[in-house]
mmCIF file of C-alpha atoms in Angstrom:
data_model
loop_
_atom_site.group_PDB
_atom_site.id
_atom_site.type_symbol
_atom_site.label_atom_id
_atom_site.label_comp_id
_atom_site.label_asym_id
_atom_site.label_seq_id
_atom_site.Cartn_x
_atom_site.Cartn_y
_atom_site.Cartn_z
ATOM 1 C CA UNK A 1 -0.224 0.030 0.153
ATOM 2 C CA UNK A 2 1.339 3.272 -1.136
ATOM 3 C CA UNK A 3 1.113 6.546 1.083
ATOM 4 C CA UNK A 4 -1.613 7.966 -1.013
ATOM 5 C CA UNK A 5 -3.888 4.579 -0.686
ATOM 6 C CA UNK A 6 -3.289 4.787 2.968
ATOM 7 C CA UNK A 7 -4.421 8.287 3.342
ATOM 8 C CA UNK A 8 -7.652 7.695 1.266
ATOM 9 C CA UNK A 9 -8.616 4.484 3.120
ATOM 10 C CA UNK A 10 -7.955 6.040 6.487
ATOM 11 C CA UNK A 11 -9.868 8.916 5.650
ATOM 12 C CA UNK A 12 -12.780 7.295 4.371
ATOM 13 C CA UNK A 13 -12.774 4.959 7.519
ATOM 14 C CA UNK A 14 -12.975 7.959 9.687
ATOM 15 C CA UNK A 15 -15.732 9.461 7.696
ATOM 16 C CA UNK A 16 -17.571 6.303 8.029
ATOM 17 C CA UNK A 17 -17.255 6.133 11.593
ATOM 18 C CA UNK A 18 -18.356 9.721 12.206
ATOM 19 C CA UNK A 19 -21.235 9.283 9.821
ATOM 20 C CA UNK A 20 -22.392 5.940 11.507
ATOM 21 C CA UNK A 21 -22.020 7.551 14.892
ATOM 22 C CA UNK A 22 -24.205 10.414 13.526
ATOM 23 C CA UNK A 23 -26.794 8.138 12.761
ATOM 24 C CA UNK A 24 -27.238 5.973 15.695
ATOM 25 C CA UNK A 25 -27.293 9.219 17.757
ATOM 26 C CA UNK A 26 -29.758 10.848 16.096
ATOM 27 C CA UNK A 27 -32.726 8.516 16.650
ATOM 28 C CA UNK A 28 -36.117 9.257 14.510
ATOM 29 C CA UNK A 29 -35.461 11.455 11.785
ATOM 30 C CA UNK A 30 -32.326 12.811 13.376
ATOM 31 C CA UNK A 31 -34.403 15.544 15.519
ATOM 32 C CA UNK A 32 -35.133 15.755 19.264
ATOM 33 C CA UNK A 33 -38.439 15.869 20.159
ATOM 34 C CA UNK A 34 -40.081 18.666 22.176
ATOM 35 C CA UNK A 35 -43.100 17.370 24.213
ATOM 36 C CA UNK A 36 -44.626 20.840 25.175
ATOM 37 C CA UNK A 37 -44.335 22.044 21.351
ATOM 38 C CA UNK A 38 -46.009 18.156 20.467
ATOM 39 C CA UNK A 39 -48.671 18.902 22.662
ATOM 40 C CA UNK A 40 -49.763 22.168 20.540
ATOM 41 C CA UNK A 41 -49.122 19.957 17.272
ATOM 42 C CA UNK A 42 -51.111 16.946 18.477
ATOM 43 C CA UNK A 43 -54.344 19.394 18.792
ATOM 44 C CA UNK A 44 -54.173 18.945 14.408
ATOM 45 C CA UNK A 45 -54.556 15.217 15.494
ATOM 46 C CA UNK A 46 -57.105 15.642 17.890
ATOM 47 C CA UNK A 47 -60.272 15.647 14.796
ATOM 48 C CA UNK A 48 -59.572 12.128 14.463
ATOM 49 C CA UNK A 49 -57.568 10.963 17.616
ATOM 50 C CA UNK A 50 -57.627 11.716 21.359
ATOM 51 C CA UNK A 51 -55.412 9.937 24.348
ATOM 52 C CA UNK A 52 -58.041 8.105 26.043
ATOM 53 C CA UNK A 53 -61.219 7.319 23.920
ATOM 54 C CA UNK A 54 -61.278 5.964 20.171
ATOM 55 C CA UNK A 55 -62.937 8.069 17.711
ATOM 56 C CA UNK A 56 -62.300 8.224 14.265
ATOM 57 C CA UNK A 57 -58.911 6.860 14.925
ATOM 58 C CA UNK A 58 -57.917 4.681 17.513
ATOM 59 C CA UNK A 59 -57.072 6.111 21.149
ATOM 60 C CA UNK A 60 -53.556 7.014 21.821
ATOM 61 C CA UNK A 61 -53.031 6.071 25.548
ATOM 62 C CA UNK A 62 -50.074 3.599 25.652
ATOM 63 C CA UNK A 63 -49.467 3.861 21.632
ATOM 64 C CA UNK A 64 -45.478 3.767 22.591
ATOM 65 C CA UNK A 65 -44.200 0.388 22.176
ATOM 66 C CA UNK A 66 -47.943 -0.999 21.455
ATOM 67 C CA UNK A 67 -48.631 -3.581 18.463
ATOM 68 C CA UNK A 68 -50.412 -2.085 15.770
ATOM 69 C CA UNK A 69 -54.201 -2.618 15.384
ATOM 70 C CA UNK A 70 -54.631 -3.945 19.170
ATOM 71 C CA UNK A 71 -56.914 -1.239 21.145
ATOM 72 C CA UNK A 72 -60.003 -2.946 22.054
ATOM 73 C CA UNK A 73 -63.234 -1.421 20.675
ATOM 74 C CA UNK A 74 -61.340 0.183 17.371
ATOM 75 C CA UNK A 75 -62.400 -1.223 14.234
ATOM 76 C CA UNK A 76 -58.865 -1.213 12.138
ATOM 77 C CA UNK A 77 -58.027 -2.132 8.344
ATOM 78 C CA UNK A 78 -57.524 -5.757 8.256
ATOM 79 C CA UNK A 79 -53.716 -4.733 6.794
ATOM 80 C CA UNK A 80 -52.853 -2.878 9.643
ATOM 81 C CA UNK A 81 -54.329 -5.319 12.163
ATOM 82 C CA UNK A 82 -52.175 -8.123 10.245
ATOM 83 C CA UNK A 83 -49.145 -5.706 9.923
ATOM 84 C CA UNK A 84 -47.443 -7.097 12.973
ATOM 85 C CA UNK A 85 -45.935 -3.416 13.557
ATOM 86 C CA UNK A 86 -45.171 -2.430 16.918
ATOM 87 C CA UNK A 87 -45.065 1.647 17.558
ATOM 88 C CA UNK A 88 -41.388 2.028 18.283
ATOM 89 C CA UNK A 89 -40.186 5.560 18.150
ATOM 90 C CA UNK A 90 -38.616 4.892 14.510
ATOM 91 C CA UNK A 91 -41.906 2.979 13.316
ATOM 92 C CA UNK A 92 -44.282 6.245 14.543
ATOM 93 C CA UNK A 93 -41.803 8.558 12.522
ATOM 94 C CA UNK A 94 -42.068 6.350 9.482
ATOM 95 C CA UNK A 95 -45.841 6.193 9.864
ATOM 96 C CA UNK A 96 -46.168 9.837 10.400
ATOM 97 C CA UNK A 97 -44.097 10.375 7.130
ATOM 98 C CA UNK A 98 -46.654 8.479 4.849
ATOM 99 C CA UNK A 99 -49.009 5.951 6.904
ATOM 100 C CA UNK A 100 -50.106 4.984 3.332
ATOM 101 C CA UNK A 101 -46.660 4.023 2.034
ATOM 102 C CA UNK A 102 -46.178 2.051 5.384
ATOM 103 C CA UNK A 103 -49.497 -0.070 5.120
ATOM 104 C CA UNK A 104 -51.383 0.865 1.818
ATOM 105 C CA UNK A 105 -54.694 -0.350 3.180
ATOM 106 C CA UNK A 106 -54.771 1.877 6.239
ATOM 107 C CA UNK A 107 -57.819 3.994 7.209
ATOM 108 C CA UNK A 108 -55.125 7.034 8.033
ATOM 109 C CA UNK A 109 -54.036 9.259 5.092
ATOM 110 C CA UNK A 110 -52.936 11.946 6.940
ATOM 111 C CA UNK A 111 -49.219 12.894 7.216
ATOM 112 C CA UNK A 112 -46.611 14.871 9.017
ATOM 113 C CA UNK A 113 -43.895 16.044 6.635
ATOM 114 C CA UNK A 114 -41.589 17.553 8.823
ATOM 115 C CA UNK A 115 -39.199 15.797 10.783
ATOM 116 C CA UNK A 116 -39.349 18.172 13.797
ATOM 117 C CA UNK A 117 -42.957 18.155 13.982
ATOM 118 C CA UNK A 118 -43.019 14.389 13.915
ATOM 119 C CA UNK A 119 -40.203 14.099 16.565
ATOM 120 C CA UNK A 120 -42.169 16.522 19.014
ATOM 121 C CA UNK A 121 -45.320 14.748 18.353
ATOM 122 C CA UNK A 122 -44.084 11.635 19.403
ATOM 123 C CA UNK A 123 -42.111 13.381 22.391
ATOM 124 C CA UNK A 124 -45.741 14.272 23.546
ATOM 125 C CA UNK A 125 -47.264 10.691 23.040
ATOM 126 C CA UNK A 126 -44.045 9.133 24.923
ATOM 127 C CA UNK A 127 -44.596 11.463 27.880
ATOM 128 C CA UNK A 128 -48.230 11.923 28.297
ATOM 129 C CA UNK A 129 -50.033 8.922 26.414
ATOM 130 C CA UNK A 130 -48.581 6.190 28.621
#
């Protein structure tokens, strides 16, 4: 190996290590959530959801860590009910990015395009919807 090859290899290894560290530390969408702001944003979800009661959409109490399609008394689409999804922070982030992309035959059609908004809503659900 010549000096140039060593330099290129070392530089790419360092860059790769830094990139991996940043990705691992970033969490959902690379954003840290603010539960207070998330509570304000959640008001937009209230047309269909609440924390404690089923409505147009299922209640969100206990959503983080819950298996999708498992809230008693809510009539889920068969595809969501049989999806096997567990609502981790990452899965909630993907879901809010585009529910129809995650489960094409789901009833939910609303998405949250902004990564910080999604992180804030998820932080609120983690804190207030236990």
